[in-house]
């Protein structure tokens, strides 16, 4: 059992959660993820490790389906049954020069350890953080010490530049010629950042978070076409050069369980209602 | 003269079972078991034992059963086999012990139903305690809690070694819990046999993927010997165009969702699994039958097994095939899918297939399937499960740098002992590629023996 040590709401439906874990901190590197199973009935939820310290590990979770709602509803002192991690390959962090990190929505969280490590490796790091509106822009102050420049964007213009992250990214590419881009966020965002990177011939790492089951390379649920080959995000990734990803196919795969997810969430909400009533 | 035929085992009626995950084969009553045990000739040269990968004293346990001493019978079984209730259900006895049975050589006679008797005896005394030798101050790490690992762990614990099993999932059993469906092997039986292994003093550490969550080097340094039994791991895909369309799954994914994550009880359990109307399952092995029968139970209207060779070359156990036929699974022999067709949302809508004919025998000794030109046709399906085997897991190469691999990417281990390197042993599917539960157990057993003599020699 792994206890919830603390939980803080940092944006609508988005929580910053520290969980106890005896040894993830010993091995976790930026870019890696873990899998949580809340209880006997739970599914396996892959989440990127936001940070790891002695005996504890941090995840940022947005409640979108039943399992993430359940996780976000847990309180300090409650426990989850299983945590497996770290999983996946670490980001390839090295001194490259000027790099740009682009985070969108809850994808800002997994970008954080990458940005911090890139800065520690001696890079000039330009950050672009985007969200639907200013309430959803998370972790901005945490990023500041590790960024040489910071751009914010929101879809509604309530903070930073109005529109998507590709607007400031175009500027950054024109003004600072970053040698590599990291982009983590919704698949559609990663698709358009990758397209821009491709047009400008810049390598662009994206972190794929497709539907997963075991997370150990056993089932192939998380497969994606990358560079014309079948890759498993869990063991060959999760980071890939976004310029090589077949995004349209992957985005369609992401919707496969939409109906089942709706059924599960509705049942959960109904049960909650009955419990409260 | 003994009865010519095995005492029949009662089964759930096909019409009843297609909507249920209840176990299909119901097992013998005591009277039936003793009647069947009486068919055994108690041959002095025991040919059946040589057919058993773990070397159970088969005439011995049958004799004790016949004499109604079920405890003694259980002890004889458990002396050689730590998981007899599992083996009695999933072993291909017709190709092993029962193939060698003298009764079966009598024209018109069936061999003794050794598997059914093993199951009966094991079920009676599933939690029977077994004595463990005085403890030896040596620690062994077993990686993987599947059939090979559980067997190695139990045998070493019986010898007094201190054994820790590292398992990637949250529960023990490996393929017994994620792969083989409930209706063929109830998970309660697996849990009870795992309890038996625990009762020998074996410690389990779950959620540990050695080579990822703990470096292999660390395990190697901390333990006096290591046994690697991590299974074949990664699913094989045909790799034909359209393979990433929606509603195309590996059998590993489909079965893991259903069995391990209990998606057949969705939404009580959170993990969902897809259920469509016209499903194709590719392959013809035991896993193909498991996947086909599972999806039928979940509510698919039509389930089509598609295999590129003929019925004769089918690798599945004949009993499983018969069960599948009884349950209304439709078989298409000599048929090879060559491309998936999808709609605008990438949902699979059909498979372009070609018809095959059989040519000269290939490396496997089976006649090679050859495409018939101009035989292309489209089979309309809205879901596909590929059940064509596994390859070694990608973590193996990166996570076990000290371990030598062969040209198939499997661990290069000595056949007799499973020895890979000093203090490192391996067995089961990670060495042989996909094989049977009992073969993996046999490998675990041989390695346990080799590890014991290595550790005692090392002192």
mmCIF file with all atom_site columns, N, CA and C in Angstrom, chain B residues 259-320:
data_model
loop_
_atom_site.group_PDB
_atom_site.id
_atom_site.type_symbol
_atom_site.label_atom_id
_atom_site.label_alt_id
_atom_site.label_comp_id
_atom_site.label_asym_id
_atom_site.label_entity_id
_atom_site.label_seq_id
_atom_site.pdbx_PDB_ins_code
_atom_site.Cartn_x
_atom_site.Cartn_y
_atom_site.Cartn_z
_atom_site.occupancy
_atom_site.B_iso_or_equiv
_atom_site.pdbx_formal_charge
_atom_site.auth_seq_id
_atom_site.auth_comp_id
_atom_site.auth_asym_id
_atom_site.auth_atom_id
_atom_site.pdbx_PDB_model_num
ATOM 1   N N  . UNK B 1 259 ? -8.734  -11.189 -18.061 1.00 0.00 ? 259 UNK B N  1
ATOM 2   C CA . UNK B 1 259 ? -8.413  -12.092 -16.950 1.00 0.00 ? 259 UNK B CA 1
ATOM 3   C C  . UNK B 1 259 ? -7.799  -11.356 -15.768 1.00 0.00 ? 259 UNK B C  1
ATOM 4   N N  . UNK B 1 260 ? -6.628  -10.774 -15.988 1.00 0.00 ? 260 UNK B N  1
ATOM 5   C CA . UNK B 1 260 ? -5.921  -10.138 -14.873 1.00 0.00 ? 260 UNK B CA 1
ATOM 6   C C  . UNK B 1 260 ? -6.697  -8.949  -14.324 1.00 0.00 ? 260 UNK B C  1
ATOM 7   N N  . UNK B 1 261 ? -7.188  -8.100  -15.242 1.00 0.00 ? 261 UNK B N  1
ATOM 8   C CA . UNK B 1 261 ? -7.844  -6.868  -14.815 1.00 0.00 ? 261 UNK B CA 1
ATOM 9   C C  . UNK B 1 261 ? -9.359  -7.053  -14.646 1.00 0.00 ? 261 UNK B C  1
ATOM 10  N N  . UNK B 1 262 ? -9.825  -8.270  -14.916 1.00 0.00 ? 262 UNK B N  1
ATOM 11  C CA . UNK B 1 262 ? -11.227 -8.641  -14.709 1.00 0.00 ? 262 UNK B CA 1
ATOM 12  C C  . UNK B 1 262 ? -12.221 -7.763  -15.484 1.00 0.00 ? 262 UNK B C  1
ATOM 13  N N  . UNK B 1 263 ? -11.859 -7.471  -16.728 1.00 0.00 ? 263 UNK B N  1
ATOM 14  C CA . UNK B 1 263 ? -12.749 -6.635  -17.547 1.00 0.00 ? 263 UNK B CA 1
ATOM 15  C C  . UNK B 1 263 ? -14.059 -7.355  -17.863 1.00 0.00 ? 263 UNK B C  1
ATOM 16  N N  . UNK B 1 264 ? -14.110 -8.675  -17.685 1.00 0.00 ? 264 UNK B N  1
ATOM 17  C CA . UNK B 1 264 ? -15.388 -9.364  -17.935 1.00 0.00 ? 264 UNK B CA 1
ATOM 18  C C  . UNK B 1 264 ? -16.425 -8.962  -16.890 1.00 0.00 ? 264 UNK B C  1
ATOM 19  N N  . UNK B 1 265 ? -15.953 -8.314  -15.825 1.00 0.00 ? 265 UNK B N  1
ATOM 20  C CA . UNK B 1 265 ? -16.873 -7.809  -14.808 1.00 0.00 ? 265 UNK B CA 1
ATOM 21  C C  . UNK B 1 265 ? -17.041 -6.288  -14.882 1.00 0.00 ? 265 UNK B C  1
ATOM 22  N N  . UNK B 1 266 ? -16.572 -5.651  -15.995 1.00 0.00 ? 266 UNK B N  1
ATOM 23  C CA . UNK B 1 266 ? -16.782 -4.213  -16.187 1.00 0.00 ? 266 UNK B CA 1
ATOM 24  C C  . UNK B 1 266 ? -18.280 -3.933  -16.215 1.00 0.00 ? 266 UNK B C  1
ATOM 25  N N  . UNK B 1 267 ? -18.799 -2.875  -15.618 1.00 0.00 ? 267 UNK B N  1
ATOM 26  C CA . UNK B 1 267 ? -18.072 -1.791  -14.963 1.00 0.00 ? 267 UNK B CA 1
ATOM 27  C C  . UNK B 1 267 ? -17.865 -1.971  -13.442 1.00 0.00 ? 267 UNK B C  1
ATOM 28  N N  . UNK B 1 268 ? -18.108 -3.173  -12.904 1.00 0.00 ? 268 UNK B N  1
ATOM 29  C CA . UNK B 1 268 ? -17.770 -3.383  -11.493 1.00 0.00 ? 268 UNK B CA 1
ATOM 30  C C  . UNK B 1 268 ? -16.260 -3.177  -11.327 1.00 0.00 ? 268 UNK B C  1
ATOM 31  N N  . UNK B 1 269 ? -15.496 -3.756  -12.237 1.00 0.00 ? 269 UNK B N  1
ATOM 32  C CA . UNK B 1 269 ? -14.061 -3.476  -12.311 1.00 0.00 ? 269 UNK B CA 1
ATOM 33  C C  . UNK B 1 269 ? -13.863 -2.371  -13.345 1.00 0.00 ? 269 UNK B C  1
ATOM 34  N N  . UNK B 1 270 ? -12.844 -1.556  -13.142 1.00 0.00 ? 270 UNK B N  1
ATOM 35  C CA . UNK B 1 270 ? -12.714 -0.342  -13.966 1.00 0.00 ? 270 UNK B CA 1
ATOM 36  C C  . UNK B 1 270 ? -12.164 -0.568  -15.367 1.00 0.00 ? 270 UNK B C  1
ATOM 37  N N  . UNK B 1 271 ? -11.436 -1.656  -15.577 1.00 0.00 ? 271 UNK B N  1
ATOM 38  C CA . UNK B 1 271 ? -10.794 -1.849  -16.876 1.00 0.00 ? 271 UNK B CA 1
ATOM 39  C C  . UNK B 1 271 ? -11.817 -2.333  -17.898 1.00 0.00 ? 271 UNK B C  1
ATOM 40  N N  . UNK B 1 272 ? -11.984 -1.612  -19.007 1.00 0.00 ? 272 UNK B N  1
ATOM 41  C CA . UNK B 1 272 ? -12.947 -2.054  -20.024 1.00 0.00 ? 272 UNK B CA 1
ATOM 42  C C  . UNK B 1 272 ? -12.298 -2.992  -21.040 1.00 0.00 ? 272 UNK B C  1
ATOM 43  N N  . UNK B 1 273 ? -13.123 -3.699  -21.780 1.00 0.00 ? 273 UNK B N  1
ATOM 44  C CA . UNK B 1 273 ? -12.632 -4.491  -22.901 1.00 0.00 ? 273 UNK B CA 1
ATOM 45  C C  . UNK B 1 273 ? -13.666 -4.349  -24.015 1.00 0.00 ? 273 UNK B C  1
ATOM 46  N N  . UNK B 1 274 ? -13.199 -4.360  -25.253 1.00 0.00 ? 274 UNK B N  1
ATOM 47  C CA . UNK B 1 274 ? -14.112 -4.169  -26.383 1.00 0.00 ? 274 UNK B CA 1
ATOM 48  C C  . UNK B 1 274 ? -14.917 -5.430  -26.671 1.00 0.00 ? 274 UNK B C  1
ATOM 49  N N  . UNK B 1 275 ? -16.169 -5.255  -26.983 1.00 0.00 ? 275 UNK B N  1
ATOM 50  C CA . UNK B 1 275 ? -17.012 -6.369  -27.385 1.00 0.00 ? 275 UNK B CA 1
ATOM 51  C C  . UNK B 1 275 ? -17.716 -5.946  -28.673 1.00 0.00 ? 275 UNK B C  1
ATOM 52  N N  . UNK B 1 276 ? -17.465 -6.683  -29.746 1.00 0.00 ? 276 UNK B N  1
ATOM 53  C CA . UNK B 1 276 ? -18.073 -6.341  -31.029 1.00 0.00 ? 276 UNK B CA 1
ATOM 54  C C  . UNK B 1 276 ? -18.855 -7.531  -31.561 1.00 0.00 ? 276 UNK B C  1
ATOM 55  N N  . UNK B 1 277 ? -19.483 -7.351  -32.732 1.00 0.00 ? 277 UNK B N  1
ATOM 56  C CA . UNK B 1 277 ? -20.380 -8.392  -33.244 1.00 0.00 ? 277 UNK B CA 1
ATOM 57  C C  . UNK B 1 277 ? -19.671 -9.504  -34.022 1.00 0.00 ? 277 UNK B C  1
ATOM 58  N N  . UNK B 1 278 ? -18.818 -9.084  -34.966 1.00 0.00 ? 278 UNK B N  1
ATOM 59  C CA . UNK B 1 278 ? -18.160 -10.076 -35.826 1.00 0.00 ? 278 UNK B CA 1
ATOM 60  C C  . UNK B 1 278 ? -16.665 -9.993  -35.596 1.00 0.00 ? 278 UNK B C  1
ATOM 61  N N  . UNK B 1 279 ? -16.143 -10.987 -34.921 1.00 0.00 ? 279 UNK B N  1
ATOM 62  C CA . UNK B 1 279 ? -14.753 -10.928 -34.476 1.00 0.00 ? 279 UNK B CA 1
ATOM 63  C C  . UNK B 1 279 ? -13.927 -11.999 -35.171 1.00 0.00 ? 279 UNK B C  1
ATOM 64  N N  . UNK B 1 280 ? -12.746 -11.617 -35.652 1.00 0.00 ? 280 UNK B N  1
ATOM 65  C CA . UNK B 1 280 ? -11.808 -12.607 -36.184 1.00 0.00 ? 280 UNK B CA 1
ATOM 66  C C  . UNK B 1 280 ? -10.681 -12.784 -35.178 1.00 0.00 ? 280 UNK B C  1
ATOM 67  N N  . UNK B 1 281 ? -10.313 -14.028 -34.925 1.00 0.00 ? 281 UNK B N  1
ATOM 68  C CA . UNK B 1 281 ? -9.153  -14.315 -34.077 1.00 0.00 ? 281 UNK B CA 1
ATOM 69  C C  . UNK B 1 281 ? -8.153  -15.047 -34.961 1.00 0.00 ? 281 UNK B C  1
ATOM 70  N N  . UNK B 1 282 ? -6.945  -14.510 -35.053 1.00 0.00 ? 282 UNK B N  1
ATOM 71  C CA . UNK B 1 282 ? -5.952  -15.041 -35.985 1.00 0.00 ? 282 UNK B CA 1
ATOM 72  C C  . UNK B 1 282 ? -5.020  -16.006 -35.261 1.00 0.00 ? 282 UNK B C  1
ATOM 73  N N  . UNK B 1 283 ? -4.800  -17.185 -35.839 1.00 0.00 ? 283 UNK B N  1
ATOM 74  C CA . UNK B 1 283 ? -3.922  -18.187 -35.245 1.00 0.00 ? 283 UNK B CA 1
ATOM 75  C C  . UNK B 1 283 ? -4.701  -19.468 -35.018 1.00 0.00 ? 283 UNK B C  1
ATOM 76  N N  . UNK B 1 284 ? -4.078  -20.448 -34.366 1.00 0.00 ? 284 UNK B N  1
ATOM 77  C CA . UNK B 1 284 ? -4.802  -21.698 -34.064 1.00 0.00 ? 284 UNK B CA 1
ATOM 78  C C  . UNK B 1 284 ? -4.157  -22.417 -32.887 1.00 0.00 ? 284 UNK B C  1
ATOM 79  N N  . UNK B 1 285 ? -3.526  -21.667 -32.001 1.00 0.00 ? 285 UNK B N  1
ATOM 80  C CA . UNK B 1 285 ? -2.922  -22.278 -30.810 1.00 0.00 ? 285 UNK B CA 1
ATOM 81  C C  . UNK B 1 285 ? -3.896  -22.242 -29.643 1.00 0.00 ? 285 UNK B C  1
ATOM 82  N N  . UNK B 1 286 ? -3.429  -22.661 -28.495 1.00 0.00 ? 286 UNK B N  1
ATOM 83  C CA . UNK B 1 286 ? -4.290  -22.642 -27.306 1.00 0.00 ? 286 UNK B CA 1
ATOM 84  C C  . UNK B 1 286 ? -4.739  -21.231 -26.965 1.00 0.00 ? 286 UNK B C  1
ATOM 85  N N  . UNK B 1 287 ? -3.832  -20.268 -27.175 1.00 0.00 ? 287 UNK B N  1
ATOM 86  C CA . UNK B 1 287 ? -4.176  -18.882 -26.862 1.00 0.00 ? 287 UNK B CA 1
ATOM 87  C C  . UNK B 1 287 ? -5.268  -18.379 -27.814 1.00 0.00 ? 287 UNK B C  1
ATOM 88  N N  . UNK B 1 288 ? -5.219  -18.845 -29.065 1.00 0.00 ? 288 UNK B N  1
ATOM 89  C CA . UNK B 1 288 ? -6.265  -18.483 -30.026 1.00 0.00 ? 288 UNK B CA 1
ATOM 90  C C  . UNK B 1 288 ? -7.623  -18.983 -29.519 1.00 0.00 ? 288 UNK B C  1
ATOM 91  N N  . UNK B 1 289 ? -7.631  -20.225 -29.060 1.00 0.00 ? 289 UNK B N  1
ATOM 92  C CA . UNK B 1 289 ? -8.894  -20.804 -28.560 1.00 0.00 ? 289 UNK B CA 1
ATOM 93  C C  . UNK B 1 289 ? -9.360  -20.007 -27.331 1.00 0.00 ? 289 UNK B C  1
ATOM 94  N N  . UNK B 1 290 ? -8.423  -19.698 -26.448 1.00 0.00 ? 290 UNK B N  1
ATOM 95  C CA . UNK B 1 290 ? -8.776  -18.931 -25.243 1.00 0.00 ? 290 UNK B CA 1
ATOM 96  C C  . UNK B 1 290 ? -9.393  -17.585 -25.620 1.00 0.00 ? 290 UNK B C  1
ATOM 97  N N  . UNK B 1 291 ? -8.758  -16.904 -26.579 1.00 0.00 ? 291 UNK B N  1
ATOM 98  C CA . UNK B 1 291 ? -9.236  -15.576 -26.969 1.00 0.00 ? 291 UNK B CA 1
ATOM 99  C C  . UNK B 1 291 ? -10.604 -15.693 -27.638 1.00 0.00 ? 291 UNK B C  1
ATOM 100 N N  . UNK B 1 292 ? -10.766 -16.684 -28.523 1.00 0.00 ? 292 UNK B N  1
ATOM 101 C CA . UNK B 1 292 ? -12.030 -16.849 -29.253 1.00 0.00 ? 292 UNK B CA 1
ATOM 102 C C  . UNK B 1 292 ? -13.169 -17.156 -28.280 1.00 0.00 ? 292 UNK B C  1
ATOM 103 N N  . UNK B 1 293 ? -12.906 -18.059 -27.344 1.00 0.00 ? 293 UNK B N  1
ATOM 104 C CA . UNK B 1 293 ? -13.952 -18.462 -26.398 1.00 0.00 ? 293 UNK B CA 1
ATOM 105 C C  . UNK B 1 293 ? -14.262 -17.320 -25.420 1.00 0.00 ? 293 UNK B C  1
ATOM 106 N N  . UNK B 1 294 ? -13.259 -16.517 -25.135 1.00 0.00 ? 294 UNK B N  1
ATOM 107 C CA . UNK B 1 294 ? -13.469 -15.379 -24.241 1.00 0.00 ? 294 UNK B CA 1
ATOM 108 C C  . UNK B 1 294 ? -14.372 -14.339 -24.891 1.00 0.00 ? 294 UNK B C  1
ATOM 109 N N  . UNK B 1 295 ? -14.057 -13.985 -26.122 1.00 0.00 ? 295 UNK B N  1
ATOM 110 C CA . UNK B 1 295 ? -14.818 -12.920 -26.772 1.00 0.00 ? 295 UNK B CA 1
ATOM 111 C C  . UNK B 1 295 ? -16.251 -13.391 -27.050 1.00 0.00 ? 295 UNK B C  1
ATOM 112 N N  . UNK B 1 296 ? -16.412 -14.684 -27.298 1.00 0.00 ? 296 UNK B N  1
ATOM 113 C CA . UNK B 1 296 ? -17.763 -15.244 -27.477 1.00 0.00 ? 296 UNK B CA 1
ATOM 114 C C  . UNK B 1 296 ? -18.560 -15.101 -26.171 1.00 0.00 ? 296 UNK B C  1
ATOM 115 N N  . UNK B 1 297 ? -17.912 -15.441 -25.070 1.00 0.00 ? 297 UNK B N  1
ATOM 116 C CA . UNK B 1 297 ? -18.590 -15.320 -23.765 1.00 0.00 ? 297 UNK B CA 1
ATOM 117 C C  . UNK B 1 297 ? -18.947 -13.871 -23.443 1.00 0.00 ? 297 UNK B C  1
ATOM 118 N N  . UNK B 1 298 ? -18.097 -12.954 -23.902 1.00 0.00 ? 298 UNK B N  1
ATOM 119 C CA . UNK B 1 298 ? -18.354 -11.549 -23.608 1.00 0.00 ? 298 UNK B CA 1
ATOM 120 C C  . UNK B 1 298 ? -19.518 -11.004 -24.436 1.00 0.00 ? 298 UNK B C  1
ATOM 121 N N  . UNK B 1 299 ? -19.941 -11.752 -25.463 1.00 0.00 ? 299 UNK B N  1
ATOM 122 C CA . UNK B 1 299 ? -21.137 -11.321 -26.185 1.00 0.00 ? 299 UNK B CA 1
ATOM 123 C C  . UNK B 1 299 ? -20.982 -11.112 -27.672 1.00 0.00 ? 299 UNK B C  1
ATOM 124 N N  . UNK B 1 300 ? -19.839 -11.471 -28.255 1.00 0.00 ? 300 UNK B N  1
ATOM 125 C CA . UNK B 1 300 ? -19.707 -11.353 -29.707 1.00 0.00 ? 300 UNK B CA 1
ATOM 126 C C  . UNK B 1 300 ? -20.716 -12.290 -30.369 1.00 0.00 ? 300 UNK B C  1
ATOM 127 N N  . UNK B 1 301 ? -21.339 -11.823 -31.467 1.00 0.00 ? 301 UNK B N  1
ATOM 128 C CA . UNK B 1 301 ? -22.345 -12.657 -32.128 1.00 0.00 ? 301 UNK B CA 1
ATOM 129 C C  . UNK B 1 301 ? -21.683 -13.783 -32.913 1.00 0.00 ? 301 UNK B C  1
ATOM 130 N N  . UNK B 1 302 ? -20.608 -13.411 -33.639 1.00 0.00 ? 302 UNK B N  1
ATOM 131 C CA . UNK B 1 302 ? -19.904 -14.422 -34.439 1.00 0.00 ? 302 UNK B CA 1
ATOM 132 C C  . UNK B 1 302 ? -18.420 -14.313 -34.160 1.00 0.00 ? 302 UNK B C  1
ATOM 133 N N  . UNK B 1 303 ? -17.795 -15.451 -33.919 1.00 0.00 ? 303 UNK B N  1
ATOM 134 C CA . UNK B 1 303 ? -16.344 -15.454 -33.721 1.00 0.00 ? 303 UNK B CA 1
ATOM 135 C C  . UNK B 1 303 ? -15.723 -16.398 -34.745 1.00 0.00 ? 303 UNK B C  1
ATOM 136 N N  . UNK B 1 304 ? -14.809 -15.840 -35.544 1.00 0.00 ? 304 UNK B N  1
ATOM 137 C CA . UNK B 1 304 ? -14.176 -16.594 -36.628 1.00 0.00 ? 304 UNK B CA 1
ATOM 138 C C  . UNK B 1 304 ? -12.696 -16.777 -36.340 1.00 0.00 ? 304 UNK B C  1
ATOM 139 N N  . UNK B 1 305 ? -12.264 -18.027 -36.248 1.00 0.00 ? 305 UNK B N  1
ATOM 140 C CA . UNK B 1 305 ? -10.829 -18.281 -36.124 1.00 0.00 ? 305 UNK B CA 1
ATOM 141 C C  . UNK B 1 305 ? -10.273 -18.428 -37.538 1.00 0.00 ? 305 UNK B C  1
ATOM 142 N N  . UNK B 1 306 ? -9.205  -17.688 -37.806 1.00 0.00 ? 306 UNK B N  1
ATOM 143 C CA . UNK B 1 306 ? -8.621  -17.668 -39.149 1.00 0.00 ? 306 UNK B CA 1
ATOM 144 C C  . UNK B 1 306 ? -7.181  -18.163 -39.057 1.00 0.00 ? 306 UNK B C  1
ATOM 145 N N  . UNK B 1 307 ? -6.871  -19.240 -39.795 1.00 0.00 ? 307 UNK B N  1
ATOM 146 C CA . UNK B 1 307 ? -5.548  -19.878 -39.690 1.00 0.00 ? 307 UNK B CA 1
ATOM 147 C C  . UNK B 1 307 ? -5.019  -20.166 -41.087 1.00 0.00 ? 307 UNK B C  1
ATOM 148 N N  . UNK B 1 308 ? -3.729  -19.921 -41.257 1.00 0.00 ? 308 UNK B N  1
ATOM 149 C CA . UNK B 1 308 ? -3.178  -20.048 -42.611 1.00 0.00 ? 308 UNK B CA 1
ATOM 150 C C  . UNK B 1 308 ? -2.869  -21.498 -43.002 1.00 0.00 ? 308 UNK B C  1
ATOM 151 N N  . UNK B 1 309 ? -2.810  -22.393 -42.004 1.00 0.00 ? 309 UNK B N  1
ATOM 152 C CA . UNK B 1 309 ? -2.592  -23.799 -42.350 1.00 0.00 ? 309 UNK B CA 1
ATOM 153 C C  . UNK B 1 309 ? -3.916  -24.551 -42.222 1.00 0.00 ? 309 UNK B C  1
ATOM 154 N N  . UNK B 1 310 ? -3.877  -25.875 -42.179 1.00 0.00 ? 310 UNK B N  1
ATOM 155 C CA . UNK B 1 310 ? -5.131  -26.632 -42.107 1.00 0.00 ? 310 UNK B CA 1
ATOM 156 C C  . UNK B 1 310 ? -5.357  -27.154 -40.693 1.00 0.00 ? 310 UNK B C  1
ATOM 157 N N  . UNK B 1 311 ? -6.498  -27.764 -40.502 1.00 0.00 ? 311 UNK B N  1
ATOM 158 C CA . UNK B 1 311 ? -6.868  -28.302 -39.197 1.00 0.00 ? 311 UNK B CA 1
ATOM 159 C C  . UNK B 1 311 ? -5.797  -29.251 -38.665 1.00 0.00 ? 311 UNK B C  1
ATOM 160 N N  . UNK B 1 312 ? -5.181  -29.974 -39.574 1.00 0.00 ? 312 UNK B N  1
ATOM 161 C CA . UNK B 1 312 ? -4.181  -30.957 -39.163 1.00 0.00 ? 312 UNK B CA 1
ATOM 162 C C  . UNK B 1 312 ? -2.965  -30.328 -38.486 1.00 0.00 ? 312 UNK B C  1
ATOM 163 N N  . UNK B 1 313 ? -2.584  -29.150 -38.917 1.00 0.00 ? 313 UNK B N  1
ATOM 164 C CA . UNK B 1 313 ? -1.377  -28.503 -38.365 1.00 0.00 ? 313 UNK B CA 1
ATOM 165 C C  . UNK B 1 313 ? -1.694  -27.656 -37.150 1.00 0.00 ? 313 UNK B C  1
ATOM 166 N N  . UNK B 1 314 ? -2.956  -27.555 -36.784 1.00 0.00 ? 314 UNK B N  1
ATOM 167 C CA . UNK B 1 314 ? -3.365  -26.698 -35.671 1.00 0.00 ? 314 UNK B CA 1
ATOM 168 C C  . UNK B 1 314 ? -2.593  -27.061 -34.396 1.00 0.00 ? 314 UNK B C  1
ATOM 169 N N  . UNK B 1 315 ? -1.911  -26.093 -33.756 1.00 0.00 ? 315 UNK B N  1
ATOM 170 C CA . UNK B 1 315 ? -1.149  -26.439 -32.554 1.00 0.00 ? 315 UNK B CA 1
ATOM 171 C C  . UNK B 1 315 ? -1.987  -26.550 -31.271 1.00 0.00 ? 315 UNK B C  1
ATOM 172 N N  . UNK B 1 316 ? -3.236  -26.137 -31.289 1.00 0.00 ? 316 UNK B N  1
ATOM 173 C CA . UNK B 1 316 ? -4.028  -26.156 -30.054 1.00 0.00 ? 316 UNK B CA 1
ATOM 174 C C  . UNK B 1 316 ? -4.304  -27.587 -29.596 1.00 0.00 ? 316 UNK B C  1
ATOM 175 N N  . UNK B 1 317 ? -4.532  -27.731 -28.291 1.00 0.00 ? 317 UNK B N  1
ATOM 176 C CA . UNK B 1 317 ? -4.950  -29.034 -27.756 1.00 0.00 ? 317 UNK B CA 1
ATOM 177 C C  . UNK B 1 317 ? -6.293  -29.389 -28.369 1.00 0.00 ? 317 UNK B C  1
ATOM 178 N N  . UNK B 1 318 ? -6.458  -30.641 -28.712 1.00 0.00 ? 318 UNK B N  1
ATOM 179 C CA . UNK B 1 318 ? -7.685  -31.087 -29.373 1.00 0.00 ? 318 UNK B CA 1
ATOM 180 C C  . UNK B 1 318 ? -8.909  -30.815 -28.491 1.00 0.00 ? 318 UNK B C  1
ATOM 181 N N  . UNK B 1 319 ? -8.734  -30.968 -27.181 1.00 0.00 ? 319 UNK B N  1
ATOM 182 C CA . UNK B 1 319 ? -9.834  -30.738 -26.239 1.00 0.00 ? 319 UNK B CA 1
ATOM 183 C C  . UNK B 1 319 ? -10.295 -29.274 -26.285 1.00 0.00 ? 319 UNK B C  1
ATOM 184 N N  . UNK B 1 320 ? -9.337  -28.383 -26.377 1.00 0.00 ? 320 UNK B N  1
ATOM 185 C CA . UNK B 1 320 ? -9.685  -26.955 -26.422 1.00 0.00 ? 320 UNK B CA 1
ATOM 186 C C  . UNK B 1 320 ? -10.390 -26.630 -27.736 1.00 0.00 ? 320 UNK B C  1
#
